Amino acid sequence: MLAQRSQRMAGVEYSRPDEPDAPMSPVTDATSLPAFAADAELFAKALDNFAVSQKAASEKRADVFALVEKYFRYATGKVQALRKALNSTSSIGQRPSDDSSSQDSMDLDDIDNQPSAAASAAELERWEQEAQVWDLLRRLLPLRYSSRNSLRPARRDIASFQSTAELWTEFLESDPIAQERKAILECLQASADDSRTDINDLVREYQKQADRGDIIAYGWLHTRSAIKVQKNVNSWTGPLDPTSADAGQLVDVNGSNPLVTQLDPDVATRQGRKLEPQDEYFERAIWLGCHELLRRGRSLGEIRDWCVERTEVWRAVSMSAMSLSRSEDAEQLSANPLSTLLWRRTCFALARQGGTDDYERAVYGILSGDITSVEKVCQGWDDFVFAHYNALLRAQFDEYLMKRTSPDSTAALHQTFPSFNALQFHGDNSASSERLISSLESNPKTTAEAKTPFKALQAAIISNNLTQYMHELGVVLGKRANQNAPSNLIPEIDDTSVRVNDPKFFAMNDFDGLRVATHVSLLVSHLDSLRGEDFTQADRRNAQDNVVTTYVSILRLADLPDLMPLYCSKLPEARGFFTLSRNITRVVPENRSLVLKIMAKLEMNTASFIAYQPWSLLEQNPLPVHDVPAFGALNVFLNRPPTLKYGRQLKPDFLGEEPELLDPIDESLIQSLEWFLLTDGLWEQFFEVGTAIYKRFLKGFNLHAARALSERVRCADIFRRKTGVAITDDDDSSWFDEIRSGAVPVALEGEELTVEQVTAARNYFEMECLIRALDSMETIASSSAMAQDPTEEVGRDFWGNVGNEIKKIKSFMQPILNNWLLESVQEDEDFTYLRDAYLPETIIGYVSVLHFGGMSLSRDNLLECMELASVIARKDADVAAVLMKAGRMKEIVEGFANCSKALAVANADKKGVGASSKKLREMGWTRELWTVKR
């Protein structure tokens, strides 16, 4: 449905300050719009293909999970392409992701992931954060929204023997909280492995300071050499006793610290002595590497290979019992549970009391589930979250193992070997995640990063608090949208608990951030609805809908109108219609049919939407209280005495100076009526609201808007579009009388047009005739001024155009002179006001038009003016009463008198040739009757 479109980003317009419901500031960098448009289209295309009908709930959930997987693949593809474009170090991004699918398919259908030349490190970081959002969701949503019946109940009996690996599998299968914590750990591990510097590059600086060239193996070379030299010099044999007098001569190269006397791994801790400074750098490089291997979730095989390469295999052995690798085929030792429990406590002792380096203690802190020792080397928010979730998961498994081991063994173990219990440290499982996230926001080391929008979103996902986060984001967007002026599109929600300037929430011009938030909100909301968890509080629903509504406005600013219906279809119908109607004002007419076609495929009621638009605009923007007296409000005349040649002269441009652009509300109202031309039916609905809009313009004397409406949505066009009737010339108003009289058969949707349906159109047609008459009258006024200007040269074409305008005025005046706005579907007091305000001035102005035409073109116009007098004088004429009521009868009588004088003294035709019209001759009017012979 959302096919590839041509690039239309050039000249994108942004919200003007005076535009109603302008939702946001202009984007900070317009050059990023084309890239955003490509991403938005691909995300929408995937969402559009997400079929949710005619399927079971389980299949719908699976579709959501698959869609999240697609978004993750797309984001990881962008990350890899950006790294390549930025010429990153060869080590960054060389390691494949833990999910091979991200390598097999980086795209969504026919995606091109090649970044622009303007790719930057900041853009790369943003996409890394987005990829982590989708990674968290793809791991956690299947756990949180799957059937809990699939969990295997925990066994309570103590089997004769079960390995730690078997118990670990059983533990995960029986505990949903453990599954989530493991998933979060794996995401943090994968993110670190994918985004951090390659481990070999990371330790290179320490390796360089170890002063051993390219040698990365063979342990403490400098310390071994120093011990060997001292033994040779002093002829010592065998191991040196660190407490002996001879050992006192053994010092490091600086001569300030006693050197170890042996080379076993824990000698420095046991003896309290130092290594040579170069070997301390080597040791730090090794432990840093080991820490990174664990932090990135590398498999035991990779850990072993890395250590073997450095002839430090003992370190791999010390980490082998339970590394919590993210690899699915990770090796698991078949140790018994008691050994695992003991091993964990031993690691805890080393983390708290042993080691010579922070990274060494952090390694054992990770293995033992300690927090304090690991936090000392944490560099960012992810590291702190990893430290805590690692500790929670290990403590949770430790408790499980304790229950599966004999009570006598566990009692002795508990009394003899202490351990850190993260479960007790964090308290209640149900609230531990929220407390952790809250603590990171207040921690000086993480507060800045924790309050960035993407980290706040990730925190909400981890703590299973997305609903609250989206509510707060919607509240903030509402507050920001209403800071300078009220916004009906993104309403403000009364919630004082959220600060409008909180940096945790995406800014209104953060297009990409709100793209992510919108799709996360939609997918999670859909999963909640499948579980029967619909909104019960209107404010909470409105807040989350603010997120989607803001994104729809972003799509408008990015010139992506064909994507807007998709997201509006996810809103409640009334809000969806309102949001779409306020954002399609810049949709060019050629694309409106496409929008309706998309709406129909989304099963949106297009007829209801078209009918909804104008009424919602009228309701939202009522006309101010109208106190202008009807009589005298319209003035078409110059303040000059009448002349014999021109009669009472009309004022040029009496409609006022034409604005460059209509008022945004007026423009939206007219556009809302143009949509009716794109669909069948809606006859009564169109003419009812069209009449209301004309009435609004005329009551407010907003004649430019009324003229624009008469030009863009003509009554004849509605008849042509909806009935198929052939109206060859809509400048001739007689077409309406022919249809009304039945002279021309007309069918609407296969049935003959009824009298009621014609009556429904009459008031719209009559007001259109009024404004078209006034428009032509203004043209005649300007032409009269030009004809009187001696500096202007006027020729045959000029007078030909004048004649055409007078002909049109005569046609448009016929409905005005015949019960104008007196016949309607229902009585309306406003029609009386409009008759009082417009009829007297328009009719008297028409007399001046005929006077000018009679003296400038043909005396037939003067004869028609005489006929007008007889029409007004008829007993059944309705206009005479209005003229009397307005106190204008004297003026029109004077106008007729001036025409009579002009007709009496006028010479033969100078600008027009031919006899009087047949109609006038039949009525007894001839020019010769008025000719004065000398």
Coordinates of C-alpha atoms in Angstrom, one line a residue, residues 266-683:
D266 CA 48.3 -15.1 44.0
V267 CA 51.8 -14.4 45.2
A268 CA 51.4 -10.6 45.2
T269 CA 48.3 -10.9 47.4
R270 CA 49.8 -13.6 49.7
Q271 CA 53.2 -12.0 50.2
G272 CA 52.0 -8.4 50.1
R273 CA 54.9 -7.6 47.7
K274 CA 55.0 -6.0 44.3
L275 CA 55.7 -6.9 40.7
E276 CA 58.0 -5.0 38.5
P277 CA 56.1 -1.9 37.2
Q278 CA 56.1 -3.2 33.7
D279 CA 54.5 -6.5 34.8
E280 CA 51.9 -4.6 36.7
Y281 CA 50.8 -3.0 33.4
F282 CA 50.9 -6.4 31.9
E283 CA 48.7 -7.8 34.7
R284 CA 46.3 -4.9 34.4
A285 CA 46.0 -5.5 30.6
I286 CA 45.2 -9.2 31.3
W287 CA 42.5 -8.4 33.9
L288 CA 41.0 -5.7 31.8
G289 CA 40.7 -8.1 29.0
C290 CA 39.2 -10.7 31.3
H291 CA 36.7 -8.2 32.6
E292 CA 35.7 -7.2 29.0
L293 CA 35.3 -10.8 28.0
L294 CA 32.8 -11.3 30.9
R295 CA 31.1 -7.9 30.4
R296 CA 30.5 -8.7 26.7
G297 CA 29.2 -12.2 27.4
R298 CA 31.8 -14.1 25.5
S299 CA 31.6 -17.9 25.5
L300 CA 33.8 -20.0 27.7
G301 CA 35.6 -21.2 24.5
E302 CA 36.5 -17.6 23.6
I303 CA 37.6 -16.8 27.1
R304 CA 39.8 -19.9 27.1
D305 CA 41.3 -19.1 23.7
W306 CA 42.1 -15.5 24.7
C307 CA 43.8 -16.7 27.9
V308 CA 45.7 -19.6 26.2
E309 CA 47.1 -17.2 23.7
R310 CA 48.7 -15.3 26.6
T311 CA 49.7 -18.5 28.4
E312 CA 47.3 -17.6 31.2
V313 CA 45.0 -20.5 31.0
W314 CA 44.5 -20.6 34.8
R315 CA 42.6 -17.4 34.5
A316 CA 40.1 -19.1 32.1
V317 CA 39.7 -21.9 34.6
S318 CA 39.0 -19.5 37.4
M319 CA 36.1 -18.0 35.3
S320 CA 34.8 -21.3 34.0
A321 CA 32.3 -22.3 36.6
M322 CA 29.5 -19.9 35.6
S323 CA 30.4 -17.0 33.3
L324 CA 26.8 -16.3 32.2
S325 CA 27.8 -16.3 28.5
R326 CA 25.1 -15.0 26.1
S327 CA 26.0 -17.7 23.6
E328 CA 23.3 -20.3 23.2
D329 CA 25.9 -23.1 22.9
A330 CA 27.9 -22.0 25.8
E331 CA 29.9 -24.7 27.5
Q332 CA 28.7 -25.7 30.9
L333 CA 30.7 -27.6 33.4
S334 CA 29.1 -30.6 35.1
A335 CA 30.1 -29.4 38.6
N336 CA 27.8 -30.3 41.4
P337 CA 25.7 -27.6 43.0
L338 CA 27.7 -27.5 46.2
S339 CA 30.9 -26.8 44.3
T340 CA 29.2 -24.0 42.5
L341 CA 28.0 -22.5 45.7
L342 CA 31.5 -22.7 47.2
W343 CA 33.1 -21.3 44.0
R344 CA 30.8 -18.3 44.1
R345 CA 31.8 -17.5 47.7
T346 CA 35.4 -17.9 47.0
C347 CA 35.1 -15.4 44.1
F348 CA 33.4 -13.0 46.5
A349 CA 36.3 -13.2 48.9
L350 CA 38.7 -12.4 46.1
A351 CA 36.5 -9.5 45.0
R352 CA 36.4 -7.9 48.4
Q353 CA 39.7 -8.9 50.0
G354 CA 42.1 -10.1 47.3
G355 CA 43.7 -8.9 44.1
T356 CA 46.0 -6.1 43.3
D357 CA 44.0 -4.3 40.7
D358 CA 40.4 -3.0 40.4
Y359 CA 39.8 -4.9 37.2
E360 CA 40.9 -8.2 38.9
R361 CA 38.5 -7.6 41.7
A362 CA 35.8 -6.6 39.2
V363 CA 36.3 -9.9 37.4
Y364 CA 35.7 -11.8 40.6
G365 CA 32.9 -9.4 41.5
I366 CA 31.1 -10.3 38.3
L367 CA 31.6 -14.0 38.9
S368 CA 30.4 -13.8 42.5
G369 CA 27.5 -11.4 42.0
D370 CA 29.1 -8.6 43.9
I371 CA 28.1 -5.0 43.2
T372 CA 30.6 -2.8 45.0
S373 CA 33.8 -4.2 43.3
V374 CA 32.2 -4.1 39.9
E375 CA 30.9 -0.5 40.2
K376 CA 34.4 0.7 40.7
V377 CA 35.2 0.1 37.1
C378 CA 31.8 1.0 35.6
Q379 CA 32.0 3.8 33.0
G380 CA 28.4 4.3 32.0
W381 CA 24.8 3.6 32.6
D382 CA 24.9 0.3 30.9
D383 CA 27.7 -0.9 33.1
F384 CA 25.9 -0.1 36.3
V385 CA 22.7 -1.8 35.1
F386 CA 24.8 -4.8 34.2
A387 CA 26.5 -4.9 37.6
H388 CA 23.2 -5.0 39.4
Y389 CA 21.3 -7.4 37.1
N390 CA 24.3 -9.8 37.1
A391 CA 24.3 -9.7 40.9
L392 CA 20.5 -10.2 41.1
L393 CA 20.5 -13.2 38.7
R394 CA 23.4 -14.9 40.5
A395 CA 21.9 -14.3 43.9
Q396 CA 18.6 -15.7 42.6
F397 CA 20.3 -18.8 41.3
D398 CA 22.3 -19.2 44.4
E399 CA 19.1 -19.3 46.4
Y400 CA 17.7 -21.9 44.0
L401 CA 20.8 -24.1 44.4
M402 CA 20.7 -23.8 48.2
K403 CA 17.2 -25.3 48.1
R404 CA 18.4 -28.1 45.9
T405 CA 21.3 -29.0 48.1
S406 CA 21.2 -30.9 51.4
P407 CA 20.5 -28.7 54.4
D408 CA 23.6 -29.8 56.3
S409 CA 25.9 -28.8 53.5
T410 CA 24.3 -25.5 52.9
A411 CA 24.2 -24.6 56.6
A412 CA 28.0 -25.2 57.0
L413 CA 28.6 -23.3 53.8
H414 CA 26.5 -20.4 54.9
Q415 CA 28.2 -20.1 58.3
T416 CA 31.8 -20.4 56.9
F417 CA 31.8 -18.5 53.7
P418 CA 29.9 -15.2 53.4
S419 CA 28.4 -14.0 50.1
F420 CA 26.7 -10.9 48.8
N421 CA 22.9 -11.3 48.5
A422 CA 21.7 -8.7 45.9
L423 CA 18.1 -9.9 46.5
Q424 CA 18.2 -8.7 50.1
F425 CA 20.1 -5.5 49.0
H426 CA 17.4 -4.6 46.5
G427 CA 14.4 -5.8 48.4
D428 CA 11.1 -6.9 46.9
N429 CA 11.5 -8.4 43.5
S430 CA 8.5 -6.6 42.1
A431 CA 9.9 -3.2 42.8
S432 CA 13.7 -3.9 42.6
S433 CA 14.0 -2.7 38.9
E434 CA 12.2 0.6 39.6
R435 CA 14.4 1.3 42.6
L436 CA 17.5 0.5 40.6
I437 CA 16.5 2.9 37.8
S438 CA 15.7 5.6 40.3
S439 CA 19.0 5.2 42.0
L440 CA 20.9 5.6 38.7
E441 CA 19.1 8.8 38.1
S442 CA 20.4 10.2 41.4
N443 CA 23.9 8.6 41.1
P444 CA 26.4 11.4 40.2
K445 CA 28.2 8.9 37.9
T446 CA 25.1 8.1 35.9
T447 CA 22.6 10.9 36.4
A448 CA 23.4 12.8 33.2
E449 CA 23.2 9.7 31.0
A450 CA 20.2 8.3 32.8
K451 CA 18.3 11.5 32.0
T452 CA 18.8 11.3 28.3
P453 CA 15.7 10.3 26.3
F454 CA 16.9 7.0 24.9
K455 CA 18.3 5.8 28.3
A456 CA 15.0 6.8 30.0
L457 CA 13.1 4.8 27.4
Q458 CA 15.4 1.8 27.9
A459 CA 15.0 2.2 31.7
A460 CA 11.2 2.0 31.3
I461 CA 11.5 -1.1 29.2
I462 CA 13.8 -2.8 31.7
S463 CA 11.7 -1.9 34.7
N464 CA 8.5 -2.9 32.8
N465 CA 7.2 0.6 33.2
L466 CA 6.5 1.6 29.6
T467 CA 2.9 2.5 30.2
Q468 CA 3.8 5.1 32.8
Y469 CA 6.7 6.4 30.7
M470 CA 4.4 6.9 27.6
H471 CA 1.9 8.6 29.8
E472 CA 4.5 11.0 31.1
L473 CA 5.9 11.6 27.6
G474 CA 2.4 12.4 26.4
V475 CA 1.9 14.8 29.3
V476 CA 5.2 16.6 28.5
L477 CA 4.4 16.8 24.8
G478 CA 1.0 18.4 25.7
K479 CA 2.6 20.9 28.0
R480 CA 5.3 21.8 25.5
A481 CA 2.7 22.2 22.7
N482 CA 0.6 24.6 24.8
Q483 CA 3.5 26.7 26.2
N484 CA 3.1 29.6 23.7
A485 CA -0.5 29.2 22.6
P486 CA -3.3 26.7 23.2
S487 CA -3.2 23.6 21.0
N488 CA -6.3 21.6 20.3
L489 CA -4.3 19.1 18.4
I490 CA -2.0 18.1 21.3
P491 CA -4.0 19.0 24.4
E492 CA -2.5 19.8 27.7
I493 CA -3.2 17.2 30.4
D494 CA -3.4 18.2 34.1
D495 CA -0.5 16.3 35.7
T496 CA 1.8 18.3 38.0
S497 CA 4.1 15.4 38.7
V498 CA 5.8 15.8 35.3
R499 CA 8.1 18.7 34.6
V500 CA 7.8 20.2 31.1
N501 CA 11.5 20.7 30.7
D502 CA 12.5 17.2 32.0
P503 CA 15.4 16.1 29.7
K504 CA 14.3 12.5 30.0
F505 CA 11.7 13.0 27.3
F506 CA 12.1 13.4 23.6
A507 CA 11.9 17.0 22.4
M508 CA 9.1 17.9 19.9
N509 CA 11.7 18.4 17.2
D510 CA 13.4 15.1 17.8
F511 CA 11.8 13.4 14.9
D512 CA 13.7 10.1 15.1
G513 CA 13.3 9.8 18.9
L514 CA 9.5 10.3 18.6
R515 CA 9.5 7.8 15.7
V516 CA 10.9 5.2 18.0
A517 CA 8.6 6.2 20.9
T518 CA 5.5 6.1 18.7
H519 CA 6.2 2.6 17.4
V520 CA 7.1 1.3 20.8
S521 CA 3.9 2.7 22.2
L522 CA 1.7 1.3 19.5
L523 CA 3.1 -2.2 19.7
V524 CA 3.0 -2.4 23.5
S525 CA -0.5 -1.0 23.5
H526 CA -1.6 -3.6 21.1
L527 CA -0.1 -6.4 23.2
D528 CA -1.9 -4.9 26.2
S529 CA -5.2 -4.9 24.4
L530 CA -4.7 -8.6 23.4
R531 CA -4.4 -9.3 27.1
G532 CA -7.5 -7.3 27.8
E533 CA -5.7 -4.4 29.5
D534 CA -7.4 -1.4 27.8
F535 CA -7.2 2.1 29.2
T536 CA -9.7 2.9 31.9
Q537 CA -8.7 6.5 32.6
A538 CA -9.3 9.1 29.8
D539 CA -6.3 11.2 30.7
R540 CA -3.9 8.2 30.4
R541 CA -5.4 7.4 27.0
N542 CA -5.2 11.0 25.9
A543 CA -1.6 11.3 27.1
Q544 CA -0.4 8.3 25.1
D545 CA -2.4 9.5 22.1
N546 CA -0.5 12.7 22.3
V547 CA 2.7 10.8 21.3
V548 CA 1.1 9.4 18.2
T549 CA -0.6 12.8 17.3
T550 CA 2.8 14.5 17.6
Y551 CA 4.3 12.0 15.3
V552 CA 1.6 12.5 12.7
S553 CA 2.4 16.2 12.8
I554 CA 6.0 15.3 12.2
L555 CA 5.1 13.4 9.2
R556 CA 3.3 16.5 7.9
L557 CA 6.4 18.6 8.4
A558 CA 8.4 16.0 6.6
D559 CA 6.0 16.0 3.7
L560 CA 4.8 12.4 4.2
P561 CA 1.0 12.8 3.9
D562 CA 0.5 9.2 2.7
L563 CA 1.8 7.9 6.0
M564 CA -0.5 9.9 8.2
P565 CA -3.7 7.8 7.8
L566 CA -1.8 4.7 9.1
Y567 CA -1.0 6.3 12.4
C568 CA -4.4 8.1 12.8
S569 CA -6.1 4.7 12.3
K570 CA -4.4 3.6 15.6
L571 CA -6.1 6.4 17.5
P572 CA -9.7 6.3 18.7
E573 CA -11.9 7.3 15.7
A574 CA -12.8 10.8 16.8
R575 CA -9.2 11.7 17.8
G576 CA -7.9 10.0 14.6
F577 CA -10.2 12.0 12.4
F578 CA -9.4 15.2 14.3
T579 CA -5.6 14.6 14.0
L580 CA -5.7 13.7 10.3
S581 CA -8.0 16.6 9.4
R582 CA -5.6 19.1 11.1
N583 CA -2.6 17.7 9.3
I584 CA -3.8 17.3 5.7
T585 CA -4.2 21.0 5.0
R586 CA -1.0 21.0 3.0
V587 CA -1.9 17.8 1.0
V588 CA -1.9 18.9 -2.6
P589 CA -5.2 18.1 -4.4
E590 CA -3.5 15.5 -6.6
N591 CA -2.6 13.4 -3.4
R592 CA -6.0 13.6 -1.7
S593 CA -7.4 10.7 -3.5
L594 CA -4.3 8.7 -2.5
V595 CA -5.0 9.6 1.2
L596 CA -8.6 8.4 0.9
K597 CA -7.5 5.2 -0.9
I598 CA -5.1 4.5 2.0
M599 CA -7.8 5.2 4.6
A600 CA -10.2 2.8 2.9
K601 CA -7.6 0.0 2.9
L602 CA -7.0 0.7 6.6
E603 CA -10.8 0.2 7.0
M604 CA -11.3 3.9 8.1
N605 CA -14.7 5.3 7.3
T606 CA -13.8 7.8 4.6
A607 CA -17.3 9.2 4.3
S608 CA -17.5 9.9 8.0
F609 CA -14.1 11.5 7.9
I610 CA -15.0 13.8 5.0
A611 CA -18.2 14.9 6.7
Y612 CA -16.4 15.3 10.1
Q613 CA -13.7 17.7 8.9
P614 CA -15.7 20.9 8.3
W615 CA -18.0 20.5 11.3
S616 CA -15.1 20.0 13.6
L617 CA -13.4 23.1 12.3
L618 CA -16.6 25.1 12.8
E619 CA -17.0 23.8 16.2
Q620 CA -13.4 24.4 17.3
N621 CA -13.3 27.9 15.7
P622 CA -16.7 29.6 16.4
L623 CA -17.3 33.0 14.8
P624 CA -16.8 35.8 17.4
V625 CA -19.9 37.4 18.7
H626 CA -21.4 39.4 15.9
D627 CA -22.4 43.0 16.7
V628 CA -22.1 44.6 13.3
P629 CA -25.5 46.2 12.3
A630 CA -26.7 44.6 9.1
F631 CA -27.7 47.9 7.3
G632 CA -24.7 49.8 6.1
A633 CA -22.2 47.1 6.8
L634 CA -21.4 46.6 3.1
N635 CA -20.5 49.7 1.0
V636 CA -19.8 49.4 -2.7
F637 CA -20.1 53.1 -3.7
L638 CA -17.7 56.1 -3.9
N639 CA -18.7 59.1 -1.9
R640 CA -19.4 61.2 -5.1
P641 CA -22.6 62.6 -6.6
P642 CA -24.0 60.6 -9.6
T643 CA -23.2 61.7 -13.1
L644 CA -25.2 61.4 -16.3
K645 CA -22.7 59.2 -18.0
Y646 CA -21.7 56.9 -15.2
G647 CA -24.5 57.3 -12.7
R648 CA -23.6 56.6 -9.1
Q649 CA -20.1 55.3 -9.3
L650 CA -18.9 52.1 -7.7
K651 CA -15.8 51.9 -5.5
P652 CA -12.9 50.1 -7.1
D653 CA -11.7 47.1 -5.0
F654 CA -14.7 47.5 -2.6
L655 CA -14.0 43.9 -1.5
G656 CA -10.8 45.1 0.0
E657 CA -7.2 44.3 -0.8
E658 CA -6.8 40.6 -1.6
P659 CA -4.5 38.9 0.9
E660 CA -1.6 36.8 -0.3
L661 CA -2.8 33.9 1.8
L662 CA -6.2 33.3 3.3
D663 CA -6.5 33.0 7.1
P664 CA -5.4 29.4 8.0
I665 CA -8.8 28.6 9.4
D666 CA -10.6 29.9 6.3
E667 CA -8.3 28.0 4.1
S668 CA -8.9 24.8 6.1
L669 CA -12.7 25.2 5.9
I670 CA -12.5 25.6 2.1
Q671 CA -10.2 22.6 1.8
S672 CA -12.5 20.5 3.9
L673 CA -15.3 21.1 1.4
E674 CA -13.0 20.2 -1.5
W675 CA -12.7 16.7 -0.1
F676 CA -16.4 16.2 -0.9
L677 CA -15.6 16.3 -4.6
L678 CA -13.6 13.1 -4.2
T679 CA -16.4 10.8 -3.1
D680 CA -19.9 9.8 -4.1
G681 CA -22.9 10.6 -1.9
L682 CA -22.8 12.9 1.1
W683 CA -25.2 15.2 -0.8

